[in-house]
Structure formats: C-alpha cells, structure tokens
Amino acid sequence: QVQLKESGPGLVQPSQTLSLTCTVSGFSLTSYSVHWVRQHSGKSLEWMGRMWSDGDTSYNSAFTSRLSISRDTSKSQVFLKMNSLQTEDTGTYYCARIGPYTYYGYNPPFDYWGQGVMVTVSS
Amino acid sequence: DIQMTQSPASLSASLGETVSIECLASEGISNDLAWYQQKSGKSPQLLIYAASRLQDGVPSRFSGSGSGTRYSLKISGMQPEDEADYFCQQSYKYPWTFGGGTKLELK
C-alpha cells in the first residue's frame, strides 16, 4: 500500500530554516520521483520541486537559492530544507508521488499525496 | 511560467445538476493536464489525467475534455460527496503550475 507522510515543526520563526521529512512506504524512491507542493490557506497550490528517481533534483525558480531537496533511500525518506522563511511561507506542505510512466504515459500526474503538514511562520 | 486560469472560483449546484469547470492555459500544454479534488481538511486526490482519462476508482460522472489551451472538467449529476475544491494542474513545462481552484457547493 502506497503511503507518504510528512513530518516537521508546526511553527518556525521568521528568517529561520524549515526542515521537513517525507517518509514513504509501498514503493521505492529509486523507482519513483517525489515532489513537494505547498498550499497557502487561501487554497492556491504551488509546485516547489522534485527528487527524481535517479537522485537528481529540480526546483521552482521562485524558491531557487533557499530550497534544497535531498533523500535517504535506505530510510525511504525525502527531505525539504528551505531557509530565510517569511510569513508568506505559512501554509500546508505536501509531498506527492508521480505515477508510473508505464501506466500514465509521458507526463504522469500525482497519483498519491501525503496528508500534509501545516507550517506557521511567526515569531 | 505557464499561467493556469481556472473558472469559476466558486459555484453552487443542485443535486443531479451537471456542472463544468474550466482551465485556460497561457500557452498550449498538449493535454498534459490533470484535475484533482480536495475535500475539506484532506489532501488532493487525482480525478482525471492526460486531460480526459479517468483515474481508476473515480465515478464515471466525472469527465475531462479539451485541447491546446482550453480544458474542462464536467460532473454529470452533482452528488453530495462532490462538494469539494477542484484544481487543474499542467505538467507540460516546469515549473508545474496549478489553477486557482474552484469551490463547489451543494445548493
């Protein structure tokens, strides 16, 4: 059974660094890519970046220089680190898996999402 | 970045009514479009991918269509469990982008 679960601090002070963990089960990180998506309370969704199955990463340029995504395949975990947090970074952060190319085709959608972790940036 | 303009922002439908939600991309996205349903307090769930393909387990009253820059999601016969937010998302070009969402309520 495919599952993703985000974990991390609910409250971060402005200018500090956010560290989140996405722990997956039911699939291998070496076979599927995992993305980070955040949602502001006003409901808009924003793609942040991805960890490819081969270990490479891609980022939304809106976050370039303050966002880093890494992984530990032995623990089935993908990590997000973002520094210089501001109040506008408040929101719910999701990790999501991209479905298999063999089933969905060339540009597969997000087929599984974590439950999300709410992060508030406030002093 | 490709802008996804979703409309309407909200709508209210009666039981059994057919509703449509539209997404307009700022450039052609070659059917690389998915629709997600998000119920209150939950994470998004995949409904439609490749513009018109129904995800396994999704009721057949949901359908997707479109091409080029214009795409739509149709619900043929509103049910109480369809009350939710709906989002479109393009995966044609990075950064992937989402529509602003449509809040669907039962009248």
PDB file of C-alpha atoms in Angstrom:
ATOM      1  CA  GLN A   1       0.000   0.000   0.000  1.00  0.00           C
ATOM      2  CA  VAL A   2       1.469   3.294  -1.132  1.00  0.00           C
ATOM      3  CA  GLN A   3       1.751   5.911   1.605  1.00  0.00           C
ATOM      4  CA  LEU A   4       3.536   9.199   2.065  1.00  0.00           C
ATOM      5  CA  LYS A   5       3.709  11.047   5.356  1.00  0.00           C
ATOM      6  CA  GLU A   6       5.133  14.480   6.035  1.00  0.00           C
ATOM      7  CA  SER A   7       6.612  15.450   9.372  1.00  0.00           C
ATOM      8  CA  GLY A   8       8.239  18.552  10.756  1.00  0.00           C
ATOM      9  CA  PRO A   9       7.784  21.519  13.072  1.00  0.00           C
ATOM     10  CA  GLY A  10       4.465  23.287  13.054  1.00  0.00           C
ATOM     11  CA  LEU A  11       5.972  26.646  13.975  1.00  0.00           C
ATOM     12  CA  VAL A  12       9.060  28.304  12.565  1.00  0.00           C
ATOM     13  CA  GLN A  13      10.373  31.745  13.376  1.00  0.00           C
ATOM     14  CA  PRO A  14      10.915  34.286  10.601  1.00  0.00           C
ATOM     15  CA  SER A  15      14.365  34.107   8.959  1.00  0.00           C
ATOM     16  CA  GLN A  16      14.848  30.568  10.256  1.00  0.00           C
ATOM     17  CA  THR A  17      15.149  27.319   8.286  1.00  0.00           C
ATOM     18  CA  LEU A  18      12.303  24.888   7.667  1.00  0.00           C
ATOM     19  CA  SER A  19      13.145  21.189   7.655  1.00  0.00           C
ATOM     20  CA  LEU A  20      10.501  18.673   6.592  1.00  0.00           C
ATOM     21  CA  THR A  21      10.645  14.916   6.075  1.00  0.00           C
ATOM     22  CA  CYS A  22       8.505  12.834   3.744  1.00  0.00           C
ATOM     23  CA  THR A  23       8.555   9.168   4.738  1.00  0.00           C
ATOM     24  CA  VAL A  24       7.235   6.836   2.056  1.00  0.00           C
ATOM     25  CA  SER A  25       6.164   3.204   2.050  1.00  0.00           C
ATOM     26  CA  GLY A  26       4.854   0.784  -0.530  1.00  0.00           C
ATOM     27  CA  PHE A  27       7.270   1.909  -3.235  1.00  0.00           C
ATOM     28  CA  SER A  28      10.943   2.627  -3.778  1.00  0.00           C
ATOM     29  CA  LEU A  29      12.426   6.106  -4.119  1.00  0.00           C
ATOM     30  CA  THR A  30      14.786   4.671  -6.736  1.00  0.00           C
ATOM     31  CA  SER A  31      11.805   3.898  -8.980  1.00  0.00           C
ATOM     32  CA  TYR A  32       9.531   6.905  -8.454  1.00  0.00           C
ATOM     33  CA  SER A  33      10.031  10.625  -8.122  1.00  0.00           C
ATOM     34  CA  VAL A  34       8.616  12.568  -5.176  1.00  0.00           C
ATOM     35  CA  HIS A  35       7.604  16.203  -5.294  1.00  0.00           C
ATOM     36  CA  TRP A  36       6.924  18.920  -2.756  1.00  0.00           C
ATOM     37  CA  VAL A  37       3.844  21.113  -3.167  1.00  0.00           C
ATOM     38  CA  ARG A  38       2.632  23.754  -0.784  1.00  0.00           C
ATOM     39  CA  GLN A  39      -0.796  25.245  -0.260  1.00  0.00           C
ATOM     40  CA  HIS A  40      -1.488  28.622   1.247  1.00  0.00           C
ATOM     41  CA  SER A  41      -4.550  28.994   3.445  1.00  0.00           C
ATOM     42  CA  GLY A  42      -6.181  30.845   0.595  1.00  0.00           C
ATOM     43  CA  LYS A  43      -6.084  27.446  -1.177  1.00  0.00           C
ATOM     44  CA  SER A  44      -3.720  28.040  -4.135  1.00  0.00           C
ATOM     45  CA  LEU A  45      -1.257  25.206  -4.758  1.00  0.00           C
ATOM     46  CA  GLU A  46       2.384  25.845  -5.635  1.00  0.00           C
ATOM     47  CA  TRP A  47       4.868  23.310  -7.004  1.00  0.00           C
ATOM     48  CA  MET A  48       8.178  23.618  -5.178  1.00  0.00           C
ATOM     49  CA  GLY A  49      10.482  20.953  -6.533  1.00  0.00           C
ATOM     50  CA  ARG A  50      11.133  17.288  -7.093  1.00  0.00           C
ATOM     51  CA  MET A  51      13.508  14.481  -6.263  1.00  0.00           C
ATOM     52  CA  TRP A  52      13.941  12.300  -9.325  1.00  0.00           C
ATOM     53  CA  SER A  53      14.254   8.531  -9.025  1.00  0.00           C
ATOM     54  CA  ASP A  54      17.922   8.761 -10.048  1.00  0.00           C
ATOM     55  CA  GLY A  55      18.671  11.229  -7.250  1.00  0.00           C
ATOM     56  CA  ASP A  56      18.669  14.368  -9.367  1.00  0.00           C
ATOM     57  CA  THR A  57      16.607  17.374  -8.309  1.00  0.00           C
ATOM     58  CA  SER A  58      14.585  20.135  -9.972  1.00  0.00           C
ATOM     59  CA  TYR A  59      13.363  23.307  -8.312  1.00  0.00           C
ATOM     60  CA  ASN A  60      10.859  26.037  -8.942  1.00  0.00           C
ATOM     61  CA  SER A  61      12.940  29.127  -9.655  1.00  0.00           C
ATOM     62  CA  ALA A  62      10.652  31.044  -7.279  1.00  0.00           C
ATOM     63  CA  PHE A  63      12.479  29.214  -4.477  1.00  0.00           C
ATOM     64  CA  THR A  64      15.953  28.951  -6.012  1.00  0.00           C
ATOM     65  CA  SER A  65      18.824  29.589  -3.612  1.00  0.00           C
ATOM     66  CA  ARG A  66      16.776  28.920  -0.492  1.00  0.00           C
ATOM     67  CA  LEU A  67      15.288  25.496  -1.239  1.00  0.00           C
ATOM     68  CA  SER A  68      17.053  22.154  -1.092  1.00  0.00           C
ATOM     69  CA  ILE A  69      15.612  18.664  -1.571  1.00  0.00           C
ATOM     70  CA  SER A  70      17.534  15.527  -0.657  1.00  0.00           C
ATOM     71  CA  ARG A  71      16.825  11.907   0.214  1.00  0.00           C
ATOM     72  CA  ASP A  72      17.920   8.863   2.163  1.00  0.00           C
ATOM     73  CA  THR A  73      16.856   5.838   0.149  1.00  0.00           C
ATOM     74  CA  SER A  74      17.779   3.430   2.957  1.00  0.00           C
ATOM     75  CA  LYS A  75      15.179   5.112   5.157  1.00  0.00           C
ATOM     76  CA  SER A  76      12.703   5.812   2.318  1.00  0.00           C
ATOM     77  CA  GLN A  77      12.761   9.475   3.174  1.00  0.00           C
ATOM     78  CA  VAL A  78      12.812  12.678   1.144  1.00  0.00           C
ATOM     79  CA  PHE A  79      13.808  15.904   2.835  1.00  0.00           C
ATOM     80  CA  LEU A  80      12.927  19.535   2.203  1.00  0.00           C
ATOM     81  CA  LYS A  81      15.005  22.366   3.587  1.00  0.00           C
ATOM     82  CA  MET A  82      14.134  25.973   2.986  1.00  0.00           C
ATOM     83  CA  ASN A  83      15.897  28.885   4.598  1.00  0.00           C
ATOM     84  CA  SER A  84      15.092  32.542   5.194  1.00  0.00           C
ATOM     85  CA  LEU A  85      11.469  31.809   5.963  1.00  0.00           C
ATOM     86  CA  GLN A  86       8.968  34.659   5.900  1.00  0.00           C
ATOM     87  CA  THR A  87       5.345  34.878   6.987  1.00  0.00           C
ATOM     88  CA  GLU A  88       4.237  34.283   3.400  1.00  0.00           C
ATOM     89  CA  ASP A  89       5.767  30.795   3.643  1.00  0.00           C
ATOM     90  CA  THR A  90       2.984  29.847   6.037  1.00  0.00           C
ATOM     91  CA  GLY A  91       0.891  27.042   4.621  1.00  0.00           C
ATOM     92  CA  THR A  92       0.431  23.301   4.312  1.00  0.00           C
ATOM     93  CA  TYR A  93       3.312  21.390   2.747  1.00  0.00           C
ATOM     94  CA  TYR A  94       2.632  18.167   0.866  1.00  0.00           C
ATOM     95  CA  CYS A  95       4.858  15.532  -0.633  1.00  0.00           C
ATOM     96  CA  ALA A  96       3.361  13.696  -3.574  1.00  0.00           C
ATOM     97  CA  ARG A  97       4.392  10.837  -5.824  1.00  0.00           C
ATOM     98  CA  ILE A  98       4.387  10.852  -9.580  1.00  0.00           C
ATOM     99  CA  GLY A  99       2.634   7.823 -11.028  1.00  0.00           C
ATOM    100  CA  PRO A 100       4.361   5.191 -13.163  1.00  0.00           C
ATOM    101  CA  TYR A 101       5.174   6.179 -16.745  1.00  0.00           C
ATOM    102  CA  THR A 102       4.226   2.687 -17.896  1.00  0.00           C
ATOM    103  CA  TYR A 103       0.650   3.319 -16.780  1.00  0.00           C
ATOM    104  CA  TYR A 104       0.110   7.057 -17.143  1.00  0.00           C
ATOM    105  CA  GLY A 105       2.318   7.846 -20.092  1.00  0.00           C
ATOM    106  CA  TYR A 106       4.929  10.505 -20.741  1.00  0.00           C
ATOM    107  CA  ASN A 107       3.845  13.120 -18.186  1.00  0.00           C
ATOM    108  CA  PRO A 108       2.216  11.250 -15.315  1.00  0.00           C
ATOM    109  CA  PRO A 109       0.182  13.053 -12.668  1.00  0.00           C
ATOM    110  CA  PHE A 110       0.471  12.993  -8.891  1.00  0.00           C
ATOM    111  CA  ASP A 111      -1.192   9.685  -8.029  1.00  0.00           C
ATOM    112  CA  TYR A 112      -0.564   9.698  -4.259  1.00  0.00           C
ATOM    113  CA  TRP A 113      -0.277  12.575  -1.806  1.00  0.00           C
ATOM    114  CA  GLY A 114       0.729  12.745   1.821  1.00  0.00           C
ATOM    115  CA  GLN A 115      -1.671  14.125   4.411  1.00  0.00           C
ATOM    116  CA  GLY A 116       0.253  17.397   4.543  1.00  0.00           C
ATOM    117  CA  VAL A 117       1.949  19.230   7.387  1.00  0.00           C
ATOM    118  CA  MET A 118       0.841  22.677   8.453  1.00  0.00           C
ATOM    119  CA  VAL A 119       3.671  25.157   8.921  1.00  0.00           C
ATOM    120  CA  THR A 120       3.217  28.573  10.508  1.00  0.00           C
ATOM    121  CA  VAL A 121       5.941  31.179  10.236  1.00  0.00           C
ATOM    122  CA  SER A 122       5.610  33.520  13.160  1.00  0.00           C
ATOM    123  CA  SER A 123       7.604  34.991  15.995  1.00  0.00           C
TER     124      SER A 123
ATOM    125  CA  ASP B   1       5.811  30.150 -16.212  1.00  0.00           C
ATOM    126  CA  ILE B   2       2.557  28.804 -17.653  1.00  0.00           C
ATOM    127  CA  GLN B   3      -0.416  30.506 -16.019  1.00  0.00           C
ATOM    128  CA  MET B   4      -3.498  28.379 -15.403  1.00  0.00           C
ATOM    129  CA  THR B   5      -6.647  30.461 -15.139  1.00  0.00           C
ATOM    130  CA  GLN B   6      -9.452  28.455 -13.586  1.00  0.00           C
ATOM    131  CA  SER B   7     -13.108  29.473 -13.594  1.00  0.00           C
ATOM    132  CA  PRO B   8     -15.414  29.914 -11.874  1.00  0.00           C
ATOM    133  CA  ALA B   9     -13.797  30.476  -8.475  1.00  0.00           C
ATOM    134  CA  SER B  10     -16.910  29.097  -6.835  1.00  0.00           C
ATOM    135  CA  LEU B  11     -20.245  27.640  -7.804  1.00  0.00           C
ATOM    136  CA  SER B  12     -23.261  26.114  -6.237  1.00  0.00           C
ATOM    137  CA  ALA B  13     -25.129  23.197  -7.807  1.00  0.00           C
ATOM    138  CA  SER B  14     -28.312  21.296  -7.027  1.00  0.00           C
ATOM    139  CA  LEU B  15     -28.433  17.554  -6.586  1.00  0.00           C
ATOM    140  CA  GLY B  16     -28.256  15.895 -10.011  1.00  0.00           C
ATOM    141  CA  GLU B  17     -27.203  19.083 -11.795  1.00  0.00           C
ATOM    142  CA  THR B  18     -24.404  18.987 -14.351  1.00  0.00           C
ATOM    143  CA  VAL B  19     -21.523  21.362 -13.665  1.00  0.00           C
ATOM    144  CA  SER B  20     -18.473  22.413 -15.619  1.00  0.00           C
ATOM    145  CA  ILE B  21     -15.181  23.904 -14.508  1.00  0.00           C
ATOM    146  CA  GLU B  22     -12.717  25.387 -16.959  1.00  0.00           C
ATOM    147  CA  CYS B  23      -8.984  25.924 -17.092  1.00  0.00           C
ATOM    148  CA  LEU B  24      -7.275  28.189 -19.559  1.00  0.00           C
ATOM    149  CA  ALA B  25      -3.523  27.824 -20.017  1.00  0.00           C
ATOM    150  CA  SER B  26      -1.401  30.787 -21.054  1.00  0.00           C
ATOM    151  CA  GLU B  27       0.128  28.621 -23.762  1.00  0.00           C
ATOM    152  CA  GLY B  28      -0.557  25.229 -25.300  1.00  0.00           C
ATOM    153  CA  ILE B  29       0.032  22.320 -22.928  1.00  0.00           C
ATOM    154  CA  SER B  30      -0.554  19.383 -25.226  1.00  0.00           C
ATOM    155  CA  ASN B  31      -3.129  17.666 -22.982  1.00  0.00           C
ATOM    156  CA  ASP B  32      -0.628  17.418 -20.112  1.00  0.00           C
ATOM    157  CA  LEU B  33      -3.349  18.362 -17.674  1.00  0.00           C
ATOM    158  CA  ALA B  34      -4.726  16.744 -14.544  1.00  0.00           C
ATOM    159  CA  TRP B  35      -7.724  17.507 -12.352  1.00  0.00           C
ATOM    160  CA  TYR B  36      -7.726  16.988  -8.587  1.00  0.00           C
ATOM    161  CA  GLN B  37     -10.471  17.009  -5.992  1.00  0.00           C
ATOM    162  CA  GLN B  38      -9.707  18.248  -2.497  1.00  0.00           C
ATOM    163  CA  LYS B  39     -12.219  17.779   0.281  1.00  0.00           C
ATOM    164  CA  SER B  40     -12.084  19.926   3.372  1.00  0.00           C
ATOM    165  CA  GLY B  41      -9.041  19.167   5.510  1.00  0.00           C
ATOM    166  CA  LYS B  42      -7.793  16.480   3.137  1.00  0.00           C
ATOM    167  CA  SER B  43      -5.066  16.233   0.524  1.00  0.00           C
ATOM    168  CA  PRO B  44      -5.844  16.469  -3.216  1.00  0.00           C
ATOM    169  CA  GLN B  45      -6.988  13.310  -4.992  1.00  0.00           C
ATOM    170  CA  LEU B  46      -6.461  12.594  -8.679  1.00  0.00           C
ATOM    171  CA  LEU B  47      -9.615  12.554 -10.813  1.00  0.00           C
ATOM    172  CA  ILE B  48      -8.500  12.989 -14.414  1.00  0.00           C
ATOM    173  CA  TYR B  49      -5.115  12.804 -16.143  1.00  0.00           C
ATOM    174  CA  ALA B  50      -3.943  13.457 -19.696  1.00  0.00           C
ATOM    175  CA  ALA B  51      -6.889  15.863 -19.949  1.00  0.00           C
ATOM    176  CA  SER B  52      -9.553  13.196 -20.401  1.00  0.00           C
ATOM    177  CA  ARG B  53      -8.511   9.891 -18.804  1.00  0.00           C
ATOM    178  CA  LEU B  54     -10.425   8.840 -15.724  1.00  0.00           C
ATOM    179  CA  GLN B  55      -8.347   7.700 -12.760  1.00  0.00           C
ATOM    180  CA  ASP B  56      -9.162   4.187 -11.542  1.00  0.00           C
ATOM    181  CA  GLY B  57     -11.923   4.191  -8.965  1.00  0.00           C
ATOM    182  CA  VAL B  58     -13.274   7.633  -9.869  1.00  0.00           C
ATOM    183  CA  PRO B  59     -17.019   7.669 -10.642  1.00  0.00           C
ATOM    184  CA  SER B  60     -17.891   7.889 -14.323  1.00  0.00           C
ATOM    185  CA  ARG B  61     -19.924  11.073 -13.751  1.00  0.00           C
ATOM    186  CA  PHE B  62     -16.559  12.861 -13.820  1.00  0.00           C
ATOM    187  CA  SER B  63     -15.129  13.578 -17.255  1.00  0.00           C
ATOM    188  CA  GLY B  64     -12.458  15.788 -18.749  1.00  0.00           C
ATOM    189  CA  SER B  65     -12.046  17.320 -22.164  1.00  0.00           C
ATOM    190  CA  GLY B  66     -10.143  19.962 -24.041  1.00  0.00           C
ATOM    191  CA  SER B  67      -7.046  20.586 -26.076  1.00  0.00           C
ATOM    192  CA  GLY B  68      -4.467  23.245 -26.730  1.00  0.00           C
ATOM    193  CA  THR B  69      -5.021  25.898 -24.076  1.00  0.00           C
ATOM    194  CA  ARG B  70      -8.635  25.169 -23.005  1.00  0.00           C
ATOM    195  CA  TYR B  71      -9.668  22.315 -20.740  1.00  0.00           C
ATOM    196  CA  SER B  72     -12.732  21.481 -18.734  1.00  0.00           C
ATOM    197  CA  LEU B  73     -13.943  19.141 -16.021  1.00  0.00           C
ATOM    198  CA  LYS B  74     -17.588  18.077 -16.072  1.00  0.00           C
ATOM    199  CA  ILE B  75     -19.587  16.455 -13.311  1.00  0.00           C
ATOM    200  CA  SER B  76     -22.711  14.880 -14.783  1.00  0.00           C
ATOM    201  CA  GLY B  77     -25.118  14.767 -11.895  1.00  0.00           C
ATOM    202  CA  MET B  78     -23.932  16.525  -8.752  1.00  0.00           C
ATOM    203  CA  GLN B  79     -23.811  14.310  -5.650  1.00  0.00           C
ATOM    204  CA  PRO B  80     -23.410  15.404  -2.018  1.00  0.00           C
ATOM    205  CA  GLU B  81     -19.967  13.815  -1.864  1.00  0.00           C
ATOM    206  CA  ASP B  82     -18.805  16.032  -4.745  1.00  0.00           C
ATOM    207  CA  GLU B  83     -18.704  19.085  -2.502  1.00  0.00           C
ATOM    208  CA  ALA B  84     -15.033  19.991  -2.609  1.00  0.00           C
ATOM    209  CA  ASP B  85     -12.374  22.208  -4.134  1.00  0.00           C
ATOM    210  CA  TYR B  86     -11.196  21.307  -7.616  1.00  0.00           C
ATOM    211  CA  PHE B  87      -7.832  22.156  -9.165  1.00  0.00           C
ATOM    212  CA  CYS B  88      -6.305  21.779 -12.595  1.00  0.00           C
ATOM    213  CA  GLN B  89      -2.561  21.263 -12.982  1.00  0.00           C
ATOM    214  CA  GLN B  90      -0.272  21.329 -16.012  1.00  0.00           C
ATOM    215  CA  SER B  91       2.781  19.104 -16.305  1.00  0.00           C
ATOM    216  CA  TYR B  92       3.791  20.265 -19.776  1.00  0.00           C
ATOM    217  CA  LYS B  93       6.551  22.581 -18.671  1.00  0.00           C
ATOM    218  CA  TYR B  94       8.446  23.312 -15.474  1.00  0.00           C
ATOM    219  CA  PRO B  95       7.581  24.808 -13.120  1.00  0.00           C
ATOM    220  CA  TRP B  96       4.391  22.799 -12.970  1.00  0.00           C
ATOM    221  CA  THR B  97       1.515  25.103 -12.147  1.00  0.00           C
ATOM    222  CA  PHE B  98      -1.983  24.819 -10.763  1.00  0.00           C
ATOM    223  CA  GLY B  99      -5.199  26.672 -11.373  1.00  0.00           C
ATOM    224  CA  GLY B 100      -6.507  28.861  -8.578  1.00  0.00           C
ATOM    225  CA  GLY B 101      -9.181  26.346  -7.649  1.00  0.00           C
ATOM    226  CA  THR B 102     -12.979  26.112  -7.791  1.00  0.00           C
ATOM    227  CA  LYS B 103     -15.074  25.680  -4.685  1.00  0.00           C
ATOM    228  CA  LEU B 104     -18.124  23.526  -5.472  1.00  0.00           C
ATOM    229  CA  GLU B 105     -21.004  23.505  -3.035  1.00  0.00           C
ATOM    230  CA  LEU B 106     -24.313  21.697  -2.969  1.00  0.00           C
ATOM    231  CA  LYS B 107     -27.239  24.076  -3.214  1.00  0.00           C
TER     232      LYS B 107
END
